[in-house]
Amino acid sequence: MGNWVVNHWFSVLFLVAWLGLNVFLFVHAFLSFEKATKYYYTRQILGFYRSTLRKQLDHNLAFHKLVGYMICLHTAIHIIAHLFNLERYSRSRQATDGSLASILSNLPHQENYSWLNPIQSPNTTVVYVTFTSIAGLTGVIITVALVLMVTSAMEFIRRSYFEVFWYTHHIFIIYFIGLGIHGLGGIVWGQTEESMAENHPHKCAEFFDKWDDPASYCKPPQFEGLPAESWKWILAPGILYIFERILRFYRSQQKVVITKVVMHPSKVLELQMHKHGFSMEVGQYIFVNCPSISSLERHPFTLTSAPEEDFSIHIRAVGDWTENLIRTFEQQYSPVPRIQVDGPFGTVSEDVFQYEVAVLVGAGIGVTPFASILKSIWYKFQHTDHNLKTQKIYFYWICREMGAFAWFNDLLASLEQEMEELGKVGFLNYRLFLTGWDSNFAGHAALNFDKANDILTGLKQKTFFGRPMWDNEFSTIATAHPKLAVGVFLCGPQTLAKSLSKCCHQYSSLDPRKVQFYFNKENF
Amino acid sequence: MGQIEWAMWANEQALASGLILITGGIVATAGQFTQWYLGAYSIAAGVLVCLLEYPRGKRSKGSTMERCGQKYLTRVVKLFGPLTRNYYIRAFLHLGLAVPAGFLLATILGTACLAIASGIYLLAAIRGEQWSPIEPKPKERPQIGGTIKQPPSNPPPRPPAEARKKPSEEAAGVPTGGPQENPMPVNDEVV
């Protein structure tokens, strides 16, 4: 638990501050409607006096979901509250007992500001009032839009049918425009300041039968609506978003030249590209859009190249868009499709070089950010750049199929060779794990047991079969580096993230001067 | 967008609509609104929709994630046979259930959302989709003794070591007949 706090204290602080601000704003608005004199008559007509019940930029996706949930929660509260309001307006309109509420309801609608009850006659239904007012109509429309956005964004739908999620989510445009318009009608009605001088509720409320009497000092009250306020909240983020779309459009217009296309086994496509003015750091990712496949969709891919060379990405076929892309590139006789690139954007993998010891774990295609890091290390050693803080790297690559290792086989082979030449054999410690093995593989491995190189990959390090035993690995690393901060980086599935983060907490020593494991993960 | 199974999204939308109907119904009934009996109806309709939609159907391509504890409801929904399998029936059922709730403001949102779900189910039905239950896979019980084809070929008591010839390689799945002479014919299993 202590380690978790150490790792996440900033996120926790930020979330607490944000939630606290939300709570404060809600309570402030609530108390204002509950207690302010301006809304005294409004409260009367709604019967409140009687009732006793008076409610990190890398984690941008998680924060977006949190904001979404908060919007849903507040939408529910807002709708339920207004439902009660409308029902009570309707009751007050139909009251004939001469109470304050009924007098207030009967204030004439002919003059513009002397009425209080928006329901004009006892025969009007609340449904009619809802659909003929700006607030009601926009409210219903944007709530339906919100429900559609939420149901199409459920994890199951998002992972299985991405296009449904992507295109439906764009109705947020309707949502925000409707939200801005929602308050324009000024339907929340309160007494004006001048009127309170002539008819202060604390003095005049009891004498409501005398308001029409010209001799009394209480004149009939005048009201005005609360102006629309939601646009103030939407304006700044809306402008930022529009800027980002413009920037995205500008970047997408720039020419991207595809210099090399390589088809790898296990349905992986490698694209090497060049774009004028593009510069990257290790482990960053770009958004790729291919207009001939889909004009609106764009998907993120980690850059697998080092900053010292032309940038490249490895794309694995996992869904409609990727499969179409690979099929288009496989046809050799048609022209190469145009690609638009936006980015690069950063992820946690940029921090690898801040640690003296780094543990990199990649599952399947999740090896891509680490390929970029390893390539960069290769270049750094080539140019004898020995200012690297990182002294030791433990690299684990876990794959289901044999063919997957072919993606970066030559990279690992050339790294092995380079380390030998430079005499730094201890620098890179890598293990490959093949989880989808059968007894054929095991048989071959047993037969070739005494050969120097692994028969599957040709590398010096033998391929392991099955999954890594993390407890063993972590305890070995912890004993080998008892006084250092070790960065653990994962790009892979959620289950692996859980076991790794558990190991990080378990093997980090409670003494902050001894070995500490810091867990960083990314996945899309 | 060729691979989409619309029924999956319709299912999420209908489940959400059921919950919205229940919430609106509770507000109207507890607040004793005018025509609150429509609120009571809405609660009942919402519960029915939720029970029907909770068990997720099986996807035709790929694996389907079950909802927590859905297997009990799957058995019940399966009992109705074609009534629950066919999406046309579901589309019209949802449309019919939605209409009465449209007369009360508190539940009108549920009506709108359920009507949309009904529309998506209609689209799914037109494309020929069907609800099929997610069955638990029967556990494959290994046959006791199924892998033993022949009794051991040289059981103890055996003659002393000099009279036996040693086997020359490990059992790594690459057997070559062996120099041992077996009194009975032995089949080796090659995996």
XYZ file of C-alpha atoms in Angstrom:
715
model
C 0.000 0.000 0.000
C 2.816 2.348 0.878
C 4.417 1.702 -2.474
C 1.189 2.370 -4.293
C 0.928 5.782 -2.653
C 4.526 6.578 -3.554
C 3.869 5.722 -7.180
C 0.547 7.412 -7.578
C 0.529 10.330 -5.163
C 0.279 12.946 -7.874
C -2.689 11.339 -9.607
C -4.431 10.932 -6.278
C -3.832 14.560 -5.348
C -5.101 15.741 -8.711
C -8.212 13.567 -8.544
C -8.966 14.656 -4.988
C -8.636 18.298 -5.991
C -10.878 17.794 -9.025
C -13.523 15.865 -7.088
C -13.372 18.452 -4.334
C -13.952 21.214 -6.860
C -16.943 19.315 -8.256
C -18.415 18.848 -4.809
C -17.827 22.506 -3.965
C -19.509 23.742 -7.129
C -22.484 21.468 -6.611
C -22.946 22.490 -2.992
C -22.494 26.163 -3.856
C -25.159 26.094 -6.562
C -27.450 24.030 -4.365
C -27.163 26.355 -1.393
C -27.659 29.353 -3.612
C -30.979 28.016 -4.833
C -31.877 26.807 -1.366
C -31.138 29.925 0.629
C -30.825 33.033 -1.510
C -33.593 35.571 -1.166
C -33.792 35.971 -4.914
C -35.369 32.536 -5.169
C -37.717 32.811 -2.208
C -40.891 32.858 -4.258
C -39.577 30.217 -6.578
C -39.021 27.991 -3.563
C -42.493 28.762 -2.290
C -44.197 27.687 -5.422
C -42.176 24.525 -5.468
C -43.065 23.809 -1.889
C -39.564 23.753 -0.452
C -40.493 25.330 2.841
C -42.501 22.264 3.622
C -39.988 19.636 2.654
C -37.148 18.521 4.797
C -35.244 16.865 2.103
C -33.630 19.720 0.203
C -27.143 17.312 -3.765
C -1.851 13.410 -15.927
C -1.665 13.924 -19.266
C -0.688 10.330 -20.006
C -3.872 9.223 -18.266
C -6.054 11.332 -20.529
C -8.245 8.385 -21.565
C -8.927 7.369 -17.960
C -9.712 10.972 -17.098
C -12.001 11.279 -20.105
C -13.982 8.271 -18.905
C -14.135 9.711 -15.403
C -15.491 12.996 -16.733
C -18.000 11.009 -18.797
C -19.235 9.148 -15.719
C -19.490 12.408 -13.815
C -21.534 13.934 -16.645
C -23.885 10.939 -16.534
C -24.256 11.175 -12.766
C -24.976 14.885 -12.814
C -27.336 14.491 -15.772
C -29.338 11.994 -13.740
C -29.439 14.287 -10.695
C -30.340 17.279 -12.860
C -33.167 15.497 -14.663
C -34.663 14.043 -11.502
C -34.553 17.429 -9.784
C -36.241 19.195 -12.677
C -38.863 16.444 -12.898
C -39.824 17.195 -9.312
C -39.806 20.923 -10.066
C -42.112 20.601 -13.026
C -44.474 18.359 -11.117
C -44.680 20.889 -8.299
C -45.162 23.799 -10.696
C -48.065 21.840 -12.119
C -49.529 21.199 -8.679
C -49.183 24.842 -7.712
C -50.899 25.860 -10.903
C -53.811 23.593 -10.093
C -54.067 24.653 -6.452
C -57.170 26.696 -5.763
C -56.839 27.073 -2.016
C -55.726 30.691 -2.062
C -52.333 29.797 -0.644
C -49.178 31.738 -1.485
C -48.329 29.141 -4.098
C -51.615 29.547 -5.928
C -51.468 33.344 -5.830
C -47.971 33.227 -7.203
C -49.106 30.868 -9.934
C -51.885 33.206 -10.938
C -49.629 36.204 -11.429
C -50.530 37.421 -14.885
C -48.599 36.368 -17.925
C -49.523 39.430 -19.929
C -46.711 41.572 -18.603
C -43.348 40.141 -19.327
C -41.779 39.800 -15.909
C -44.532 39.610 -13.420
C -45.314 35.923 -13.748
C -43.677 33.080 -11.875
C -45.182 29.756 -12.908
C -44.129 28.748 -16.412
C -47.158 26.493 -16.703
C -49.687 28.920 -18.042
C -52.978 27.157 -17.538
C -54.269 24.291 -15.414
C -54.888 22.251 -18.518
C -51.335 22.285 -19.797
C -49.454 19.075 -19.182
C -45.840 18.988 -18.124
C -45.013 17.025 -21.264
C -46.296 19.886 -23.390
C -44.311 22.434 -21.391
C -41.175 20.330 -21.749
C -41.327 19.988 -25.461
C -42.271 23.597 -26.120
C -39.497 25.127 -24.075
C -35.929 25.463 -25.241
C -34.574 23.895 -22.097
C -36.884 20.923 -22.202
C -36.462 20.114 -25.869
C -32.676 20.500 -25.911
C -32.501 18.566 -22.656
C -34.284 15.541 -24.047
C -32.288 15.574 -27.280
C -28.899 15.818 -25.639
C -29.733 13.210 -23.020
C -30.672 10.730 -25.731
C -27.387 11.592 -27.454
C -25.543 11.007 -24.184
C -27.160 7.596 -23.683
C -26.221 6.558 -27.221
C -22.653 7.682 -26.663
C -22.383 5.728 -23.421
C -23.883 2.476 -24.724
C -21.672 2.462 -27.806
C -18.643 3.154 -25.637
C -19.027 0.103 -23.431
C -15.797 -1.856 -23.426
C -17.296 -4.866 -25.180
C -18.644 -2.818 -28.075
C -15.521 -0.700 -28.296
C -13.180 -3.663 -28.529
C -15.310 -5.722 -30.882
C -16.895 -3.163 -33.179
C -14.716 -0.092 -33.020
C -16.415 1.753 -35.861
C -19.789 1.789 -34.073
C -18.119 3.435 -31.086
C -16.054 5.881 -33.119
C -18.779 7.244 -35.344
C -21.465 7.316 -32.643
C -19.168 9.152 -30.278
C -19.031 12.035 -32.715
C -22.566 13.048 -31.714
C -20.836 14.806 -28.845
C -21.046 17.772 -31.219
C -24.851 17.691 -30.893
C -24.433 17.245 -27.146
C -22.282 20.299 -26.581
C -24.190 22.583 -28.917
C -27.427 21.542 -27.221
C -25.834 22.071 -23.818
C -24.883 25.612 -24.729
C -28.402 26.382 -25.959
C -30.025 24.583 -23.016
C -30.063 27.545 -20.631
C -31.012 30.211 -23.148
C -34.660 30.163 -22.152
C -33.850 31.404 -18.670
C -36.386 29.095 -17.155
C -35.030 29.245 -13.605
C -36.917 32.233 -12.366
C -36.051 34.481 -9.466
C -37.068 37.905 -8.122
C -35.289 40.966 -9.478
C -33.286 43.256 -7.240
C -35.568 46.281 -7.767
C -38.580 44.215 -6.982
C -37.062 43.084 -3.713
C -36.916 46.717 -2.604
C -40.677 47.004 -3.141
C -41.644 43.527 -2.063
C -39.140 41.920 0.236
C -40.242 38.335 0.853
C -39.432 38.405 4.548
C -41.781 41.315 5.041
C -44.398 40.829 2.363
C -44.813 37.093 1.892
C -47.430 36.787 4.590
C -49.523 39.589 3.216
C -49.868 38.155 -0.270
C -53.538 38.930 -0.417
C -52.760 42.634 -0.130
C -50.355 42.886 -3.081
C -52.992 44.163 -5.443
C -54.046 46.830 -3.006
C -52.480 50.121 -4.152
C -52.399 51.385 -0.586
C -50.198 48.642 0.804
C -46.478 49.017 0.684
C -46.048 45.599 -0.923
C -46.217 45.668 -4.679
C -46.525 42.524 -6.780
C -43.094 40.963 -7.282
C -41.183 41.052 -10.557
C -39.036 38.180 -11.780
C -36.300 37.466 -14.193
C -34.626 34.344 -15.461
C -31.183 33.069 -14.641
C -29.080 33.581 -17.753
C -27.505 30.692 -19.577
C -24.232 29.707 -17.937
C -23.156 26.430 -19.444
C -21.440 28.105 -22.352
C -18.911 29.549 -19.923
C -17.780 26.048 -18.995
C -17.761 24.687 -22.524
C -16.085 27.633 -24.198
C -12.460 27.114 -23.185
C -12.274 23.336 -23.738
C -14.255 23.775 -26.957
C -11.740 26.275 -28.292
C -8.863 23.985 -27.336
C -10.534 21.100 -29.130
C -11.111 23.161 -32.279
C -7.446 24.203 -32.239
C -6.446 20.571 -31.954
C -8.634 19.579 -34.906
C -7.161 22.415 -36.994
C -3.664 21.321 -36.029
C -4.529 17.729 -36.862
C -5.838 18.803 -40.253
C -2.745 20.899 -40.952
C -0.455 18.039 -40.018
C -2.414 15.595 -42.108
C -1.981 17.729 -45.202
C 1.777 17.329 -45.045
C 3.216 14.800 -47.363
C 4.259 11.424 -46.020
C 6.526 9.389 -48.257
C 6.534 5.637 -47.739
C 10.080 4.461 -48.252
C 9.778 0.747 -47.490
C 7.027 -1.827 -46.976
C 7.824 -5.168 -45.323
C 5.360 -8.001 -44.743
C 6.286 -9.993 -41.647
C 4.889 -13.376 -40.591
C 1.963 -13.487 -38.179
C 0.135 -10.780 -40.145
C 2.354 -7.841 -39.282
C 3.082 -5.045 -41.697
C 6.066 -2.758 -41.298
C 5.956 0.657 -42.925
C 8.988 2.899 -43.088
C 8.134 6.488 -43.853
C 9.600 9.895 -44.157
C 7.977 13.219 -43.401
C 9.563 16.601 -43.628
C 10.166 18.161 -40.243
C 9.206 15.067 -38.249
C 11.189 14.426 -35.100
C 10.526 11.882 -32.396
C 11.687 10.525 -29.069
C 11.911 6.838 -28.183
C 8.692 5.008 -27.481
C 6.345 7.661 -28.849
C 3.336 6.916 -31.005
C 1.584 8.440 -33.996
C -1.967 8.434 -35.284
C -2.297 7.023 -38.773
C -5.155 7.800 -41.115
C -5.584 6.170 -44.508
C -8.246 8.016 -46.500
C -8.705 5.263 -49.034
C -9.769 2.849 -46.296
C -11.725 5.190 -44.056
C -11.701 8.947 -44.161
C -12.636 9.547 -40.520
C -10.847 6.790 -38.631
C -7.395 7.220 -37.206
C -5.567 4.737 -35.066
C -2.512 4.963 -32.839
C 0.660 2.985 -33.547
C 3.893 2.981 -31.621
C 6.941 4.085 -33.545
C 9.372 1.205 -33.800
C 12.288 3.194 -35.151
C 14.972 5.099 -33.305
C 15.132 8.890 -33.532
C 18.304 8.538 -35.565
C 16.614 7.005 -38.608
C 13.475 7.342 -40.743
C 10.399 6.557 -38.707
C 8.615 3.231 -38.986
C 5.633 1.455 -37.509
C 4.648 -2.200 -37.178
C 0.941 -2.830 -37.692
C -0.680 -6.097 -36.643
C -4.041 -7.203 -38.102
C -6.536 -7.044 -35.245
C -9.721 -5.659 -36.768
C -11.427 -4.335 -39.860
C -9.261 -1.300 -40.435
C -5.916 -3.003 -39.909
C -6.876 -5.984 -42.027
C -7.983 -3.716 -44.863
C -4.762 -1.762 -44.611
C -2.603 -4.870 -44.794
C -4.597 -6.214 -47.701
C -4.196 -2.932 -49.588
C -0.455 -2.962 -49.105
C -0.188 -6.595 -50.101
C -1.382 -5.850 -53.605
C 1.807 -5.070 -55.375
C 0.443 -3.742 -58.610
C -1.860 -1.005 -57.402
C -0.471 2.374 -56.335
C 0.612 2.744 -52.754
C -2.226 4.333 -50.736
C -1.726 7.756 -49.214
C -1.079 7.902 -45.484
C -1.654 10.826 -43.158
C 0.255 11.004 -39.922
C -0.431 12.998 -36.773
C 1.993 13.122 -33.906
C 4.251 12.093 -32.357
C 2.676 11.814 -28.929
C 4.434 10.665 -25.826
C 3.911 7.759 -23.466
C 5.601 6.498 -20.360
C 8.220 4.600 -22.329
C 10.112 7.821 -22.847
C 11.251 7.584 -19.247
C 13.255 4.407 -19.693
C 16.574 6.210 -19.812
C 15.925 7.872 -16.479
C 16.480 4.630 -14.619
C 19.782 2.922 -14.013
C 18.140 -0.452 -14.304
C 15.150 -0.955 -16.595
C 12.909 -3.986 -16.952
C 11.060 -3.967 -20.275
C 8.209 -6.420 -20.791
C 6.492 -6.641 -24.146
C 3.665 -9.004 -25.003
C 3.240 -9.799 -28.685
C 2.961 -6.613 -30.689
C 3.452 -4.742 -27.422
C 7.160 -5.084 -28.017
C 7.062 -2.082 -30.365
C 7.974 0.717 -27.926
C 10.857 -1.381 -26.653
C 12.040 -2.050 -30.180
C 12.338 1.681 -30.564
C 14.260 1.922 -27.289
C 16.611 -0.928 -28.152
C 17.280 0.489 -31.611
C 18.082 3.802 -30.062
C 20.505 2.121 -27.686
C 22.165 0.430 -30.656
C 22.691 3.776 -32.343
C 23.933 5.369 -29.153
C 26.574 2.699 -28.716
C 27.510 2.961 -32.377
C 28.283 6.598 -31.930
C 30.025 5.806 -28.648
C 27.582 7.909 -26.739
C 28.283 6.595 -23.268
C 26.364 9.209 -21.325
C 23.580 6.770 -20.798
C 22.297 6.674 -17.237
C 20.924 3.216 -17.879
C 23.438 0.560 -16.983
C 21.445 -2.585 -17.338
C 18.355 -3.622 -19.252
C 16.280 -6.735 -18.699
C 14.107 -7.328 -21.712
C 11.283 -9.882 -21.764
C 9.433 -10.613 -24.956
C 6.421 -12.914 -24.653
C 4.849 -14.212 -27.851
C 2.234 -16.735 -28.720
C 3.545 -17.742 -32.102
C 6.947 -18.485 -33.533
C 6.513 -16.123 -36.443
C 6.221 -13.136 -34.124
C 9.899 -13.347 -33.201
C 10.808 -12.677 -36.808
C 9.653 -9.082 -36.438
C 12.722 -7.959 -34.561
C 15.017 -10.901 -34.896
C 17.671 -8.991 -36.799
C 17.511 -6.172 -34.281
C 18.270 -8.530 -31.410
C 20.979 -10.300 -33.403
C 22.743 -7.061 -34.267
C 22.441 -5.872 -30.682
C 24.043 -9.100 -29.461
C 26.871 -8.643 -31.890
C 27.397 -5.012 -30.984
C 27.477 -5.756 -27.261
C 30.083 -8.429 -27.816
C 32.244 -6.100 -29.887
C 32.087 -3.382 -27.297
C 32.681 -5.778 -24.454
C 29.436 -4.847 -22.758
C 27.845 -8.250 -22.758
C 26.234 -7.673 -19.385
C 24.306 -4.605 -20.525
C 21.409 -6.243 -22.273
C 19.855 -9.245 -20.634
C 16.996 -10.516 -22.767
C 14.658 -13.483 -22.596
C 12.200 -14.604 -25.215
C 9.172 -16.625 -24.190
C 7.061 -18.698 -26.526
C 3.710 -19.400 -24.911
C 2.052 -21.264 -27.770
C 4.314 -24.313 -27.893
C 3.614 -27.987 -28.329
C 5.686 -31.103 -27.952
C 7.151 -30.705 -31.448
C 8.904 -27.550 -30.350
C 9.968 -29.151 -27.117
C 11.292 -32.126 -28.987
C 13.377 -30.013 -31.327
C 14.698 -27.969 -28.455
C 15.713 -31.058 -26.527
C 17.474 -32.511 -29.540
C 19.470 -29.344 -30.121
C 20.199 -28.801 -26.504
C 23.935 -28.514 -26.828
C 24.054 -26.204 -29.836
C 25.339 -22.692 -29.093
C 22.532 -20.775 -30.754
C 18.836 -21.181 -30.347
C 17.398 -23.107 -33.280
C 14.198 -21.091 -33.411
C 15.646 -17.614 -33.509
C 19.346 -18.049 -34.169
C 20.206 -15.921 -31.164
C 22.662 -16.755 -28.418
C 19.964 -16.688 -25.771
C 17.773 -19.761 -25.824
C 14.047 -19.318 -26.181
C 12.039 -20.264 -23.121
C 8.743 -22.056 -23.361
C 5.699 -20.950 -21.399
C 5.241 -17.830 -19.333
C 7.891 -16.163 -17.193
C 7.824 -16.831 -13.472
C 7.792 -13.262 -12.323
C 8.517 -14.002 -8.703
C 11.825 -15.588 -9.614
C 12.744 -12.822 -12.022
C 11.935 -10.046 -9.591
C 13.765 -11.605 -6.702
C 16.851 -12.134 -8.886
C 16.792 -8.516 -10.008
C 16.186 -7.290 -6.476
C 19.171 -9.205 -5.124
C 21.377 -8.137 -8.019
C 20.646 -4.434 -7.559
C 19.889 -3.910 -3.899
C 20.210 -0.163 -3.787
C 18.799 1.096 -7.071
C 15.524 2.359 -8.487
C 14.341 -0.071 -11.119
C 11.854 1.061 -13.774
C 9.464 -1.656 -14.932
C 7.797 -0.910 -18.259
C 5.002 -2.986 -19.692
C 3.166 -2.842 -22.968
C 0.641 -5.629 -22.902
C -2.658 -6.972 -21.609
C -4.376 -6.042 -18.386
C -3.853 -9.412 -16.660
C -0.118 -9.159 -17.136
C -0.227 -5.604 -15.815
C -1.907 -6.826 -12.650
C 0.658 -9.520 -11.912
C 3.575 -7.219 -12.699
C 2.320 -4.404 -10.542
C 1.717 -6.852 -7.722
C 5.307 -8.059 -8.019
C 6.549 -4.479 -8.064
C 4.809 -3.753 -4.794
C 5.924 -7.010 -3.286
C 9.610 -6.781 -4.139
C 10.090 -3.071 -3.521
C 11.735 -2.679 -0.214
C 10.002 -0.547 2.402
C 13.239 1.293 2.960
C 13.336 4.031 0.306
C 17.117 3.751 0.054
C 17.000 0.132 -1.009
C 15.643 -1.380 -4.212
C 12.431 0.204 -5.495
C 10.409 -1.002 -8.459
C 8.416 1.627 -10.303
C 5.700 0.262 -12.549
C 4.768 2.066 -15.788
C 2.387 0.668 -18.290
C 0.897 1.617 -21.595
C -1.569 -0.067 -23.831
C -4.254 0.960 -26.188
C -18.378 -1.492 -41.339
C -19.165 -4.886 -42.708
C -18.500 -7.023 -39.669
C -20.745 -5.336 -37.163
C -23.298 -7.330 -35.263
C -25.891 -4.698 -34.537
C -27.640 -6.900 -32.023
C -24.756 -6.478 -29.605
C -25.143 -2.727 -29.532
C -28.934 -2.995 -29.456
C -28.540 -5.231 -26.415
C -26.462 -2.612 -24.553
C -28.870 0.137 -25.547
C -31.901 -1.873 -24.441
C -30.305 -2.734 -21.109
C -29.538 0.956 -20.507
C -33.109 1.871 -21.501
C -34.475 -0.659 -19.042
C -32.486 0.926 -16.245
C -33.641 4.406 -17.287
C -37.257 3.223 -17.322
C -36.880 1.805 -13.818
C -35.290 5.021 -12.530
C -37.941 7.268 -14.090
C -40.653 4.984 -12.779
C -39.284 5.096 -9.236
C -39.103 8.911 -9.352
C -42.689 9.200 -10.555
C -44.082 6.650 -8.101
C -42.150 7.822 -5.063
C -42.907 11.461 -5.804
C -46.555 10.561 -6.302
C -46.653 12.520 -9.530
C -49.843 12.925 -11.519
C -50.521 9.686 -13.389
C -47.994 7.907 -11.213
C -49.484 4.559 -12.178
C -47.665 4.988 -15.463
C -44.549 5.156 -13.331
C -45.419 1.835 -11.738
C -45.929 0.351 -15.192
C -42.585 1.741 -16.239
C -40.839 -0.013 -13.348
C -42.403 -3.322 -14.340
C -41.575 -2.845 -18.022
C -38.036 -1.828 -17.142
C -37.504 -4.927 -15.017
C -38.819 -7.146 -17.803
C -36.539 -5.517 -20.363
C -33.519 -5.829 -18.072
C -34.172 -9.505 -17.381
C -34.581 -10.222 -21.083
C -31.523 -8.286 -22.165
C -29.106 -9.176 -19.376
C -27.849 -12.440 -20.883
C -25.671 -11.465 -23.785
C -26.079 -13.496 -26.955
C -23.186 -15.289 -28.555
C -21.277 -13.466 -31.242
C -21.115 -15.241 -34.555
C -17.419 -14.385 -34.964
C -14.985 -14.438 -32.120
C -15.427 -15.020 -28.427
C -18.089 -13.333 -26.345
C -17.572 -11.925 -22.888
C -20.340 -13.051 -20.591
C -21.914 -10.672 -18.161
C -21.348 -11.544 -14.540
C -23.717 -14.299 -13.452
C -25.692 -14.384 -16.668
C -25.891 -18.142 -16.976
C -28.971 -18.427 -14.754
C -30.921 -15.961 -16.870
C -29.598 -17.561 -20.049
C -31.394 -20.769 -19.100
C -34.667 -18.916 -18.578
C -34.405 -16.873 -21.767
C -33.527 -19.993 -23.735
C -36.799 -21.621 -22.631
C -38.843 -19.242 -24.732
C -37.259 -20.597 -27.865
C -38.081 -18.660 -31.012
C -39.769 -15.842 -29.059
C -36.426 -14.743 -27.682
C -34.246 -15.975 -30.503
C -35.899 -13.886 -33.150
C -34.946 -10.229 -33.175
C -38.060 -9.071 -35.054
C -40.141 -10.168 -32.085
C -37.787 -8.397 -29.711
C -37.923 -5.202 -31.773
C -41.705 -5.073 -31.713
C -41.867 -6.117 -28.071
C -39.601 -3.255 -27.049
C -41.548 -0.794 -29.174
C -44.777 -1.935 -27.578
C -43.361 -1.767 -24.053
C -42.022 1.716 -24.693
C -45.248 3.356 -25.810
C -47.214 3.633 -22.512
C -44.235 5.118 -20.738
C -44.200 7.914 -23.290
C -47.200 9.557 -21.678
C -45.408 10.436 -18.472
C -42.626 12.974 -18.493
C -40.519 11.126 -15.943
C -40.318 8.048 -18.148
C -40.280 9.615 -21.563
C -36.520 9.348 -21.752
C -36.816 5.613 -21.261
C -39.310 5.503 -24.114
C -36.957 7.336 -26.460
C -33.991 5.125 -25.620
C -35.992 1.889 -25.814
C -37.452 2.969 -29.155
C -33.935 3.476 -30.481
C -32.933 0.051 -29.173
C -35.978 -1.385 -30.933
C -34.835 0.262 -34.160
C -31.354 -1.214 -33.892
C -32.827 -4.666 -33.187
C -34.968 -4.271 -36.315
C -31.811 -3.541 -38.286
C -30.164 -6.603 -36.749
C -33.173 -8.778 -37.620
C -33.171 -7.564 -41.218
C -29.527 -8.582 -41.466
C -30.461 -12.067 -40.289
C -28.899 -12.000 -36.830
C -30.192 -14.300 -34.113
C -29.816 -14.669 -30.390
C -27.944 -17.787 -29.397
C -27.201 -18.615 -25.787
C -23.656 -18.828 -24.505
C -23.291 -22.381 -23.312
C -20.650 -23.390 -20.826
C -18.186 -25.720 -22.477
C -18.538 -29.287 -21.199
C -15.450 -30.183 -19.246
C -13.455 -32.770 -21.088
C -12.990 -35.550 -18.648
C -9.882 -37.499 -19.502
C -10.766 -41.135 -19.990
C -9.283 -43.139 -17.200
C -6.906 -45.483 -18.821
C -7.617 -44.176 -22.317
C -3.990 -43.462 -23.075
C -2.755 -46.835 -22.020
C -2.889 -49.009 -25.075
C -0.703 -51.813 -24.030
C 0.446 -53.084 -20.700
C 4.071 -52.366 -19.831
C 6.327 -54.413 -22.022
C 8.992 -55.301 -19.536
C 7.561 -55.190 -16.032
C 9.537 -56.168 -12.976
C 10.859 -58.588 -11.860
C 13.455 -58.013 -14.546
C 16.673 -59.889 -15.182
C 19.794 -58.133 -13.823
C 21.357 -55.185 -15.731
C 23.898 -57.181 -17.741
C 21.182 -59.182 -19.319
C 19.276 -56.086 -20.329
C 20.397 -53.588 -22.956
C 20.309 -49.907 -21.835
C 17.989 -47.514 -23.769
C 20.163 -45.026 -25.639
C 18.244 -41.733 -25.739
C 15.875 -39.771 -23.539
C 12.167 -39.965 -24.083
C 11.918 -36.655 -25.911
C 9.186 -37.680 -28.251
C 11.647 -39.017 -30.798
C 11.602 -42.741 -30.292
C 13.320 -45.010 -32.793
C 12.072 -48.440 -31.997
C 14.739 -49.153 -29.391
C 17.143 -52.019 -29.086
C 15.070 -53.717 -26.420
C 13.341 -56.875 -27.458
C 9.798 -56.977 -26.378
C 7.984 -60.269 -25.824
C 4.810 -58.697 -27.176
C 4.413 -56.188 -30.020
C 4.340 -52.667 -28.653
C 2.964 -49.623 -30.468
C 4.750 -46.414 -29.705
C 2.747 -43.246 -29.797
C 4.160 -40.486 -31.932
C 2.680 -37.115 -31.025
